Amino acid sequence: MELRFPAKVIKGVGGIYEIRLSKESADELRSLGIEPDRGDRLCCKARGVFRHERVTLLAGDNVTVRIDAELMLADMNGSGKKDAQREKQRSEARAGVMIEEILERKNELIRPPMANLDRLFVVFAATKPEPSLTTVDKLVTIAEYKKIEPVIVVTKADLAPDAAERYAGIYKKCGFDVFVEGIGFDKSGIEEYLRSCRNDTSAFAGASGVGKSTLMNRLFPELRLATGEVSEKTLHGRHTTRQIELFPLDRQLGEDAEGYLADTPGFGMLDFAEFDFYGKDDLPYVFREFEPYIGRCRYTKCTHTKEEGCALLEAVRNGDIPAERHQSYLELYEILKSKPNYKAHKPNGKK
Ligand SMILES: Nc1nc2c(ncn2[C@@H]2O[C@H](COP(=O)(O)OP(=O)(O)O)[C@@H](O)[C@H]2O)c(=O)[nH]1
Ligand SMILES: [Mg+2]
Ligand SMILES: [Zn+2]
């Protein structure tokens, strides 16, 4: 018997994907004597044709899986694998299961490589490593461009409380939701926030070593994610989180929570060296606090970098726009002005 189920890709490495079935689909499988992996998951491969279409499956993708029930049953019985053994071999694709189709994406990111995100927690440390707000704003503006809500999280506030508050103030002033976290801090604010977006897909992103996995562990201790020491020499974290995994929120927040939260591997500075996620003309529109000033400059072609009569520069001088954010704007403008032929990344990676 052949079945087709909607599912979500929660992890994907080297051509083998972990997908999660809905409760109903998993129950239907069980009624046929087939037990999914823990958490109603299945390890499987994708149809070869994705490769030819140059489509890469991403964590967060909504897909259709095709299940050959006889093949699955035969594999389970024939191979004589006991449950314990199967648990050990979880990274092995199961026979008779195949991802057949990707449903249309709401959005996709290249860093971190994910699809269908509602919210991106942009995480940076108040110190160790010292933050680069331009790098932070690269992530924030990419999210804005993709209509993914950026949320700011400043970590390690226990080590540098004043700096943490100063950074937080910059982003609060721009209208972002901001959380200041640190060891021993009250985590109820961010917990409450997650509960308010229990049906959304969110991810923690930010440089290596800023404390993404540590914070996820504080929020959800049962995840027991690996965390890494920051090397004293380079102040860069080791890459302890190697792959993206979506964690279903229903385990933590109650059965009716339909959303997911993902930890992502940290990136290095080089990952954003080639910055072409949007064009120069888009730039003023991906800084949300600029909006009230756009169209009010003396020159219609104002670049908001140094012109006389620029309403935006005036707002920076008055302290209505944080100078740090305008500094990020200037640095991004420098990078983007030499890329006149910007072409948007097409959805689904099709060229
Ligand atoms: N003092 C302090 N250390 C932290 C905090 N968050 C993380 N760390 C430490 O920073 C290092 C990197 O943390 P990790 O969660 O692996 O960072 P990730 O690469 O962003 O996932 C670990 O040694 C953590 O113990 C924090 O809020 N305060
Ligand atoms: Mg990590
Ligand atoms: Zn201007």
PDB file of C-alpha atoms in Angstrom, residues 108-111 120 133-148 150 171 176 272-290 325-346:
ATOM      1  CA  GLU A 108      14.424  30.809   2.816  1.00  0.00           C
ATOM      2  CA  LEU A 109      17.738  31.808   4.315  1.00  0.00           C
ATOM      3  CA  ILE A 110      21.203  30.817   3.197  1.00  0.00           C
ATOM      4  CA  ARG A 111      22.804  31.508   6.591  1.00  0.00           C
ATOM      5  CA  LEU A 120      14.960  34.917  13.802  1.00  0.00           C
ATOM      6  CA  LEU A 133      27.092  45.330  15.310  1.00  0.00           C
ATOM      7  CA  THR A 134      27.585  45.428  11.557  1.00  0.00           C
ATOM      8  CA  THR A 135      27.538  41.636  11.518  1.00  0.00           C
ATOM      9  CA  VAL A 136      24.486  41.675  13.761  1.00  0.00           C
ATOM     10  CA  ASP A 137      22.799  44.126  11.402  1.00  0.00           C
ATOM     11  CA  LYS A 138      23.685  41.988   8.403  1.00  0.00           C
ATOM     12  CA  LEU A 139      21.576  39.235   9.935  1.00  0.00           C
ATOM     13  CA  VAL A 140      18.866  41.615  11.096  1.00  0.00           C
ATOM     14  CA  THR A 141      18.507  43.261   7.687  1.00  0.00           C
ATOM     15  CA  ILE A 142      18.483  39.961   5.804  1.00  0.00           C
ATOM     16  CA  ALA A 143      15.650  38.846   8.068  1.00  0.00           C
ATOM     17  CA  GLU A 144      13.814  42.145   7.480  1.00  0.00           C
ATOM     18  CA  TYR A 145      14.249  41.740   3.736  1.00  0.00           C
ATOM     19  CA  LYS A 146      12.799  38.229   3.890  1.00  0.00           C
ATOM     20  CA  LYS A 147       9.918  39.353   6.126  1.00  0.00           C
ATOM     21  CA  ILE A 148      11.186  37.259   9.022  1.00  0.00           C
ATOM     22  CA  PRO A 150      14.166  39.713  13.934  1.00  0.00           C
ATOM     23  CA  TYR A 171      17.734  47.889  19.355  1.00  0.00           C
ATOM     24  CA  PHE A 176      12.721  45.457  18.150  1.00  0.00           C
ATOM     25  CA  PHE A 272      29.041  37.180   5.232  1.00  0.00           C
ATOM     26  CA  ALA A 273      32.051  38.546   3.390  1.00  0.00           C
ATOM     27  CA  GLU A 274      30.242  38.054   0.090  1.00  0.00           C
ATOM     28  CA  PHE A 275      27.180  40.089   0.921  1.00  0.00           C
ATOM     29  CA  ASP A 276      24.583  39.983  -1.801  1.00  0.00           C
ATOM     30  CA  PHE A 277      21.365  39.110  -0.071  1.00  0.00           C
ATOM     31  CA  TYR A 278      19.649  42.287  -1.221  1.00  0.00           C
ATOM     32  CA  GLY A 279      20.578  45.324  -3.262  1.00  0.00           C
ATOM     33  CA  LYS A 280      21.705  48.854  -2.477  1.00  0.00           C
ATOM     34  CA  ASP A 281      18.271  50.232  -3.315  1.00  0.00           C
ATOM     35  CA  ASP A 282      16.693  47.971  -0.692  1.00  0.00           C
ATOM     36  CA  LEU A 283      19.055  49.124   2.034  1.00  0.00           C
ATOM     37  CA  PRO A 284      17.118  52.084   3.528  1.00  0.00           C
ATOM     38  CA  TYR A 285      14.016  49.898   3.777  1.00  0.00           C
ATOM     39  CA  VAL A 286      15.607  47.113   5.832  1.00  0.00           C
ATOM     40  CA  PHE A 287      16.355  49.483   8.728  1.00  0.00           C
ATOM     41  CA  ARG A 288      12.927  49.795  10.313  1.00  0.00           C
ATOM     42  CA  GLU A 289      13.694  52.952  12.282  1.00  0.00           C
ATOM     43  CA  PHE A 290      14.536  54.827   9.053  1.00  0.00           C
ATOM     44  CA  ARG A 325      22.716  51.550  13.293  1.00  0.00           C
ATOM     45  CA  HIS A 326      23.556  54.292  10.842  1.00  0.00           C
ATOM     46  CA  GLN A 327      27.173  53.136  11.004  1.00  0.00           C
ATOM     47  CA  SER A 328      26.013  49.659   9.941  1.00  0.00           C
ATOM     48  CA  TYR A 329      24.050  51.297   7.149  1.00  0.00           C
ATOM     49  CA  LEU A 330      27.181  53.103   5.940  1.00  0.00           C
ATOM     50  CA  GLU A 331      29.260  49.921   5.977  1.00  0.00           C
ATOM     51  CA  LEU A 332      26.599  47.966   4.138  1.00  0.00           C
ATOM     52  CA  TYR A 333      26.196  50.811   1.645  1.00  0.00           C
ATOM     53  CA  GLU A 334      29.932  50.645   0.887  1.00  0.00           C
ATOM     54  CA  ILE A 335      29.695  46.929   0.215  1.00  0.00           C
ATOM     55  CA  LEU A 336      26.533  47.114  -1.865  1.00  0.00           C
ATOM     56  CA  LYS A 337      27.315  50.148  -4.001  1.00  0.00           C
ATOM     57  CA  SER A 338      29.861  48.124  -5.957  1.00  0.00           C
ATOM     58  CA  LYS A 339      27.202  45.502  -6.764  1.00  0.00           C
ATOM     59  CA  PRO A 340      24.911  47.260  -9.223  1.00  0.00           C
ATOM     60  CA  ASN A 341      23.514  44.164 -10.891  1.00  0.00           C
ATOM     61  CA  TYR A 342      21.806  42.635  -7.964  1.00  0.00           C
ATOM     62  CA  LYS A 343      19.527  39.760  -8.817  1.00  0.00           C
ATOM     63  CA  ALA A 344      17.225  38.377  -6.208  1.00  0.00           C
ATOM     64  CA  HIS A 345      17.717  34.769  -5.220  1.00  0.00           C
ATOM     65  CA  LYS A 346      14.844  32.918  -6.798  1.00  0.00           C
TER      66      LYS A 346
END
